[in-house]
PDB file of C-alpha atoms in Angstrom:
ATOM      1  CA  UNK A   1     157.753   5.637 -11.113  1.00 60.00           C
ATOM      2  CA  UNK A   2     160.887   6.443 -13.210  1.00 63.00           C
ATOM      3  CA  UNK A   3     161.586  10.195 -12.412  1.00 69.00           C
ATOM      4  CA  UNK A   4     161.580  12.457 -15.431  1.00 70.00           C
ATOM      5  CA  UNK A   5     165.218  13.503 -14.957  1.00 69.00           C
ATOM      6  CA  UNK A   6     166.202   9.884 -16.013  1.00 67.00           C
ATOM      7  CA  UNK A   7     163.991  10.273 -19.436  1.00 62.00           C
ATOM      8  CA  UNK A   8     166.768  12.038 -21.144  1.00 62.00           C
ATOM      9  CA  UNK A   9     169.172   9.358 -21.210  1.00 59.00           C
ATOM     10  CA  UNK A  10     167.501   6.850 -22.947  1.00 57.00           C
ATOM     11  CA  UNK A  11     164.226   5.328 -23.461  1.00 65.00           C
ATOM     12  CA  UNK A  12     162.846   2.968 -20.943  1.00 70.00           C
ATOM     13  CA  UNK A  13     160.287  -0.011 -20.417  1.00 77.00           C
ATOM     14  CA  UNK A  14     158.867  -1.426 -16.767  1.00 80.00           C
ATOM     15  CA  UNK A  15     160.050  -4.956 -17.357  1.00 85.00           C
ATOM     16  CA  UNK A  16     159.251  -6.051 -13.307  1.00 86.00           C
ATOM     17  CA  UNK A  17     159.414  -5.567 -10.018  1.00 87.00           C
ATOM     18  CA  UNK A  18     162.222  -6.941  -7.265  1.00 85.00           C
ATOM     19  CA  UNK A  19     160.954  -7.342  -3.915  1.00 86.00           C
ATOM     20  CA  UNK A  20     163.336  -6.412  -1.115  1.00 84.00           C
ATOM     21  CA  UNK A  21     164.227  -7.245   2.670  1.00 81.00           C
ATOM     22  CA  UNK A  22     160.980  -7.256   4.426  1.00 81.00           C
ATOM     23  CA  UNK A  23     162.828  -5.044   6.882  1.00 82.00           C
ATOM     24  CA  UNK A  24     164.289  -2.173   4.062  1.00 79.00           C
ATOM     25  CA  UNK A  25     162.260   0.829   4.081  1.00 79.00           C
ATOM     26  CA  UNK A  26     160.947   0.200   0.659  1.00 79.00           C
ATOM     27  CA  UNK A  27     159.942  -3.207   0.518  1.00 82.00           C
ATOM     28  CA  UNK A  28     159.999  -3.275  -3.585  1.00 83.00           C
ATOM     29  CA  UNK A  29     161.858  -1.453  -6.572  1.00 80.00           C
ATOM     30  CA  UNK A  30     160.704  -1.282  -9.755  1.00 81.00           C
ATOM     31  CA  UNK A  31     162.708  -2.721 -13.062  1.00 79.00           C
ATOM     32  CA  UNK A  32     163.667  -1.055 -16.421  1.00 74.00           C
ATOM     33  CA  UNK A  33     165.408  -2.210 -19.464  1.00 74.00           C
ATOM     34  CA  UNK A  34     166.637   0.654 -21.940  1.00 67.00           C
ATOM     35  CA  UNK A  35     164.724   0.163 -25.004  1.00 62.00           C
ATOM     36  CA  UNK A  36     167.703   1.740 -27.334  1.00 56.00           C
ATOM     37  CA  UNK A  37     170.062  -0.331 -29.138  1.00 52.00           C
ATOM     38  CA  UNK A  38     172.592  -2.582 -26.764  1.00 52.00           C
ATOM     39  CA  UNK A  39     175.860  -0.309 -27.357  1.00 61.00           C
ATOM     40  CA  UNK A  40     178.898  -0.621 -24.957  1.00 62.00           C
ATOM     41  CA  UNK A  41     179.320   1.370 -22.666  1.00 65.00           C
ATOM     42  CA  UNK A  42     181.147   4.753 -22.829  1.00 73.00           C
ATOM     43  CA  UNK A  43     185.387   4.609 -21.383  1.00 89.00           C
ATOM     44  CA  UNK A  44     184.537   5.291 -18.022  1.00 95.00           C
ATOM     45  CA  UNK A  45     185.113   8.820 -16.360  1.00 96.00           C
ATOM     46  CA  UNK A  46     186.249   7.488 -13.221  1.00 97.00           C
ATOM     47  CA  UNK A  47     186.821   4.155 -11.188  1.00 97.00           C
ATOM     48  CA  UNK A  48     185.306   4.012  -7.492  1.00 95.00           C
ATOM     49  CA  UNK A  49     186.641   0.576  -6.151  1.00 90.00           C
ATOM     50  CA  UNK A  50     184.770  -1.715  -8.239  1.00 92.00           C
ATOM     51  CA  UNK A  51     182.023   0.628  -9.343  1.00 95.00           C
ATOM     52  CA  UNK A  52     182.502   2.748 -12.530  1.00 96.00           C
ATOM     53  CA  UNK A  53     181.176   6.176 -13.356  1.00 96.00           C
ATOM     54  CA  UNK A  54     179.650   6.257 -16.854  1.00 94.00           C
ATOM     55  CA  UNK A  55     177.924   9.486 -17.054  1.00 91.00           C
ATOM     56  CA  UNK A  56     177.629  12.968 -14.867  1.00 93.00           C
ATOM     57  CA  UNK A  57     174.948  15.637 -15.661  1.00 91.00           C
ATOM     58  CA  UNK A  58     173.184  18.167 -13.700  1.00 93.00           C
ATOM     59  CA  UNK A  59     170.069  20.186 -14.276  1.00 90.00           C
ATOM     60  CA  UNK A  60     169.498  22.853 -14.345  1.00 91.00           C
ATOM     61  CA  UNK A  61     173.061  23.958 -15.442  1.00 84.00           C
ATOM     62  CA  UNK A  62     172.193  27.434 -14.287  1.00 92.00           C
ATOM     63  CA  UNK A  63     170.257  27.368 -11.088  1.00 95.00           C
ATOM     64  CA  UNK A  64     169.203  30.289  -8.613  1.00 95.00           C
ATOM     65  CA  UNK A  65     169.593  30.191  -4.999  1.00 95.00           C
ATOM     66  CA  UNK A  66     166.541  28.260  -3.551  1.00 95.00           C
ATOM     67  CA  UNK A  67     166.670  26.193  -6.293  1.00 95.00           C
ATOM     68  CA  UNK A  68     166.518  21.966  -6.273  1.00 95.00           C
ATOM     69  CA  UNK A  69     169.473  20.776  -8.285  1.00 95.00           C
ATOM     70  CA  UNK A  70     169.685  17.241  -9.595  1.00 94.00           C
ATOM     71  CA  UNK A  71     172.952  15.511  -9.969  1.00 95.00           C
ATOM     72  CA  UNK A  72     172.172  12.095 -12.504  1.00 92.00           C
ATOM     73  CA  UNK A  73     174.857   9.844 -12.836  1.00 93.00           C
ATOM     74  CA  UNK A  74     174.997   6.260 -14.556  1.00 91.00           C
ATOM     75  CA  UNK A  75     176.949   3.334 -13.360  1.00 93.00           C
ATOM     76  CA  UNK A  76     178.664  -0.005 -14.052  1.00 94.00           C
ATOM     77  CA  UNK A  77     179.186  -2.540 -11.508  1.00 95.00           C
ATOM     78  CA  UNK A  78     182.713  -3.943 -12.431  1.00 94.00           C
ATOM     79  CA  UNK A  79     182.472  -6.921  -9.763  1.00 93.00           C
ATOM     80  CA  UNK A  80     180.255  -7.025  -6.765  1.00 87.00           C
ATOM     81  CA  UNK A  81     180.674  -5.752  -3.117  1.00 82.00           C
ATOM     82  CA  UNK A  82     181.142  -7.901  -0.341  1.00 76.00           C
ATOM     83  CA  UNK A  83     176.907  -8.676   0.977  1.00 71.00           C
ATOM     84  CA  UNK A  84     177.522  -7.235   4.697  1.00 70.00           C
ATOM     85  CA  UNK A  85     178.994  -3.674   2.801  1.00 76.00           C
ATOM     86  CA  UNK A  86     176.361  -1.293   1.356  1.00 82.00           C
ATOM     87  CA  UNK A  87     177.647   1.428  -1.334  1.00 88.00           C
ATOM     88  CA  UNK A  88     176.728   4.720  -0.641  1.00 90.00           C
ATOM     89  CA  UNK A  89     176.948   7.767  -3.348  1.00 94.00           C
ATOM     90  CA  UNK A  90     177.366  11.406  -2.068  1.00 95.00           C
ATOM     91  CA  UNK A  91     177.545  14.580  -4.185  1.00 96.00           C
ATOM     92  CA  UNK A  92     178.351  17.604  -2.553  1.00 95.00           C
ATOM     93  CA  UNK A  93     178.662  21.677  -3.436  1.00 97.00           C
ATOM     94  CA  UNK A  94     181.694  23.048  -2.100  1.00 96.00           C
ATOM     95  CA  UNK A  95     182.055  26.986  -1.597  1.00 96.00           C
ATOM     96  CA  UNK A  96     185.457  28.342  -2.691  1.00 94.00           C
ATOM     97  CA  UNK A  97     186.527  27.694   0.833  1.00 95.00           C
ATOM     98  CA  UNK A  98     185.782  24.178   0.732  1.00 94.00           C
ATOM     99  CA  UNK A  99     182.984  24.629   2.747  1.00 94.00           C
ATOM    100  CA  UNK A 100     179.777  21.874   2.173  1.00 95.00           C
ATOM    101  CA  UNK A 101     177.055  24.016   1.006  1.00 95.00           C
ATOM    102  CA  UNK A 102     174.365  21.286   0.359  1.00 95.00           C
ATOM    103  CA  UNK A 103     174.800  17.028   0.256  1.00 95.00           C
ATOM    104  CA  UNK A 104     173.113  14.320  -0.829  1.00 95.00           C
ATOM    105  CA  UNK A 105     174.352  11.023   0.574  1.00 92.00           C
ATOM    106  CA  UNK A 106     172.130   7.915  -0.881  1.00 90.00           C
ATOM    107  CA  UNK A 107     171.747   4.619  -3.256  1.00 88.00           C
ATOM    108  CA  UNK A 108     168.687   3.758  -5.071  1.00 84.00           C
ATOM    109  CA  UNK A 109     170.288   0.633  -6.777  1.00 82.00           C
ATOM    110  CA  UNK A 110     171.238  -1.725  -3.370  1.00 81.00           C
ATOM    111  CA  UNK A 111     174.696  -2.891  -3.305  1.00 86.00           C
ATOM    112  CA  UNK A 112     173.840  -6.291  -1.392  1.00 80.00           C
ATOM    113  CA  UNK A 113     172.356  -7.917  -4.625  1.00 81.00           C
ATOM    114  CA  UNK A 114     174.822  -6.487  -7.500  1.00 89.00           C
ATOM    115  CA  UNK A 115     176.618  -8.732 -10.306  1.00 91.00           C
ATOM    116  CA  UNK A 116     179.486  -7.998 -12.500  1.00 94.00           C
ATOM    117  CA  UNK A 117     178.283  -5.925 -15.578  1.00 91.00           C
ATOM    118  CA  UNK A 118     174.688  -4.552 -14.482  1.00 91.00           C
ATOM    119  CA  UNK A 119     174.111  -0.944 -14.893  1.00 88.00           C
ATOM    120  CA  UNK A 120     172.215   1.958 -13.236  1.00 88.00           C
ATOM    121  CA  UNK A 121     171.446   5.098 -12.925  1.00 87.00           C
ATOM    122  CA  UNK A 122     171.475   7.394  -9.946  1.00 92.00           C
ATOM    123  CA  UNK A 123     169.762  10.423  -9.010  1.00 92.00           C
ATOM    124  CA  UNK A 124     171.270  12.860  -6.217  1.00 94.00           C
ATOM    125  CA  UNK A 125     168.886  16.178  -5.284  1.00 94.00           C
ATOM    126  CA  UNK A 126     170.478  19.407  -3.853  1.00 96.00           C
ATOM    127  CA  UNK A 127     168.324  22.055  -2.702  1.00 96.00           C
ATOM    128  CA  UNK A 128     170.702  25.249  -2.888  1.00 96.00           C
ATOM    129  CA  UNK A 129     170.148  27.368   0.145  1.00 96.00           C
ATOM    130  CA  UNK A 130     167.723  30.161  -0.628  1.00 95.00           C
ATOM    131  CA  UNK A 131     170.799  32.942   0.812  1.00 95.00           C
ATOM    132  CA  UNK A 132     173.431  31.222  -1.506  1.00 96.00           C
ATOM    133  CA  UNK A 133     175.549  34.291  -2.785  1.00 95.00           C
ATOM    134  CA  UNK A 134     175.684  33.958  -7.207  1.00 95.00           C
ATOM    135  CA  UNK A 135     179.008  32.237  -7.997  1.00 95.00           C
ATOM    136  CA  UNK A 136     180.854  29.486  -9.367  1.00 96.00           C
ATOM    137  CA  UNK A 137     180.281  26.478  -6.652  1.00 97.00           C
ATOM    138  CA  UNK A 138     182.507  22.837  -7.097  1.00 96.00           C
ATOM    139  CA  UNK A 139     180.605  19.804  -7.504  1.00 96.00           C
ATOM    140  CA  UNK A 140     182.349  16.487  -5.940  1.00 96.00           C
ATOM    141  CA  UNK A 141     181.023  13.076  -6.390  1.00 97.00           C
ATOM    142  CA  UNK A 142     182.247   9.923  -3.912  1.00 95.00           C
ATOM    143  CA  UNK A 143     181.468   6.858  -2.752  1.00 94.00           C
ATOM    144  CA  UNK A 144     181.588   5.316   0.571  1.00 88.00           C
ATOM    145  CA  UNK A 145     181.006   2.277   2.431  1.00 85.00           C
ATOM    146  CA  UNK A 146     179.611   0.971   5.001  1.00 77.00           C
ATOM    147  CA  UNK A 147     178.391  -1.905   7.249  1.00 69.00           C
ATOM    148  CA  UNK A 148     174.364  -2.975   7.104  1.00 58.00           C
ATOM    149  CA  UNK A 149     173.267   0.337   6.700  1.00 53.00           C
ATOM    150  CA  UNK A 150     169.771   0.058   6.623  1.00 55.00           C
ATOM    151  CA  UNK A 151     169.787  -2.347   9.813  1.00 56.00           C
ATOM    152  CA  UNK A 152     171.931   0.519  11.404  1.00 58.00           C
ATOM    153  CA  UNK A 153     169.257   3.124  10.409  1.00 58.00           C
ATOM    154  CA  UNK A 154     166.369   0.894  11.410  1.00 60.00           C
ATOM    155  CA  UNK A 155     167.548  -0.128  14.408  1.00 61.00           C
ATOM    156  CA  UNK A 156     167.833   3.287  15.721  1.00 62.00           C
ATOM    157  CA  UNK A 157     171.624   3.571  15.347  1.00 60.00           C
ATOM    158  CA  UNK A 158     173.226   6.818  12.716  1.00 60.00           C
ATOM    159  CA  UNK A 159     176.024   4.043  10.402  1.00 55.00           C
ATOM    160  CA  UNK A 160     179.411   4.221  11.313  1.00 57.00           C
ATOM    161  CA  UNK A 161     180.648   7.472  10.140  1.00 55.00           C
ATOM    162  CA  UNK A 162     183.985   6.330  10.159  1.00 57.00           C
ATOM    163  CA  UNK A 163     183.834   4.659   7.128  1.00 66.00           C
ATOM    164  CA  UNK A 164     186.503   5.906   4.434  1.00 75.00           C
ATOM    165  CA  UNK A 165     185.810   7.114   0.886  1.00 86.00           C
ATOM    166  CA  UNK A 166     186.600   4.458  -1.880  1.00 91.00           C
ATOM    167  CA  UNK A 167     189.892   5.995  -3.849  1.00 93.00           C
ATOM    168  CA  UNK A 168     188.858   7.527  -7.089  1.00 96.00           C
ATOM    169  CA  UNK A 169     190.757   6.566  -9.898  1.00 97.00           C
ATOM    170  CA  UNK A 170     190.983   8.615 -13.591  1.00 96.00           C
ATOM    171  CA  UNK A 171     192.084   6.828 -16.609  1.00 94.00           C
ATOM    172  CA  UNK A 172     194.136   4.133 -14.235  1.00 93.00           C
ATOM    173  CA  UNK A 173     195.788   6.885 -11.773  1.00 96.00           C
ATOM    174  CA  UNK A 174     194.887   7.944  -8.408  1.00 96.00           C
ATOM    175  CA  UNK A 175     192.452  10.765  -8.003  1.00 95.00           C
ATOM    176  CA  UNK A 176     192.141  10.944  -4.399  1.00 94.00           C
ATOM    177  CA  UNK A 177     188.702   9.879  -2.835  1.00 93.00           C
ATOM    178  CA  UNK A 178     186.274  12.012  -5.028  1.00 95.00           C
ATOM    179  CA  UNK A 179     185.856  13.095  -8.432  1.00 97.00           C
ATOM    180  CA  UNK A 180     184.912  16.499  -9.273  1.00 96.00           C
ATOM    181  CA  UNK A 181     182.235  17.268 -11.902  1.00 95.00           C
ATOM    182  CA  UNK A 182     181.660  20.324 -13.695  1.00 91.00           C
ATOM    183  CA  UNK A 183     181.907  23.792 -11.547  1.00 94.00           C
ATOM    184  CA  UNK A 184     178.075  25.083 -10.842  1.00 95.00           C
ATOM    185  CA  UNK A 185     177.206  28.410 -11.636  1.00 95.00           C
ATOM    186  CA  UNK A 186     174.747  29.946  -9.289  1.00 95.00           C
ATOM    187  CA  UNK A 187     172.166  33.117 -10.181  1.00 87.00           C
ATOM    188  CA  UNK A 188     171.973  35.025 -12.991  1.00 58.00           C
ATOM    189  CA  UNK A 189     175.160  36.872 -15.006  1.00 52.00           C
ATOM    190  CA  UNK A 190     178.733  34.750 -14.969  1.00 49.00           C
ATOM    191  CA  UNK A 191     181.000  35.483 -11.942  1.00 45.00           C
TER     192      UNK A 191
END
């Protein structure tokens, strides 16, 4: 089922259903077609290899310790990765030390079966430890990949960890290998 943080963006219809490796953990994904007038798409915020990031929003805005946070981003595939690479997304909260507080490392939308011009949406979920001190916390967004991934996984075997970060790129100039998105306040009153 579409999640409800994906209903704010636009409107969408079920148009089928895409049946996967018989050995992926989820053996089928569901398809949607936004029902709202075919506009471009917006300049891109950033450039991950050949993947670029359309949109960045989080909710809530204003969490509380304890609190699930969900990082939705939307995406367009500029050309498609090599089939023996999977993509993989991660968003991460950074203390002001630099310190990982919570991480979400995933794709919903497999990399193996992309073509130039489709476009998706991703959802990343942090659940903010329930001792996490109120205060302004960095977001970073990044992109990694690596080899067979799900056969790693399945076959027992963690993927190589190895594996660099794709280099981030901001209106055509280097940006290093992630992209920050906007600072998260945490509890009540400002910092």
């Amino acid at each position: 089922a579409l999640d409800p943080a994906l209903r704010p963006l636009v409107d969408f219809e079920k148009t089928g259903q895409v049946l996967l490796r018989p050995q992926d953990l989820v053996p089928s994904l569901d398809l949607y077609q936004a029902s709202s007038t075919h506009q471009p798409p917006p300049e891109p915020l950033a450039r991950f290899g050949d993947v670029l990031l359309q949109s960045a929003g989080v909710d809530p805005d204003r969490p509380l310790a304890g609190e699930l946070v969900t990082v939705v981003t939307t995406w367009q595939v500029a050309a498609p990765l090599p089939p023996e690479r999977d993509l993989v997304l991660f968003v991460q909260l950074l203390d002001a030390a630099g310190r990982v507080i919570a991480q979400d490392d995933r794709l919903d939308f497999p990399s193996w079966q992309w073509a130039a011009g489709d476009r998706f949406a991703q959802l990343a979920q942090l659940e903010l430890p329930h001792e996490l001190a109120a205060g302004e916390y960095r977001l970073l967004l990044g992109a990694y990949t690596v080899p067979d991934r799900v056969d790693a996984v399945l076959l027992g075997r963690e993927p190589d960890p190895a594996m660099p970060r794709l280099a981030v790129f901001v209106k055509g100039e280097p940006a290093g290998d992630a992209y920050s998105l906007v600072p998260l306040v945490v509890g009540g009153d400002d910092p």
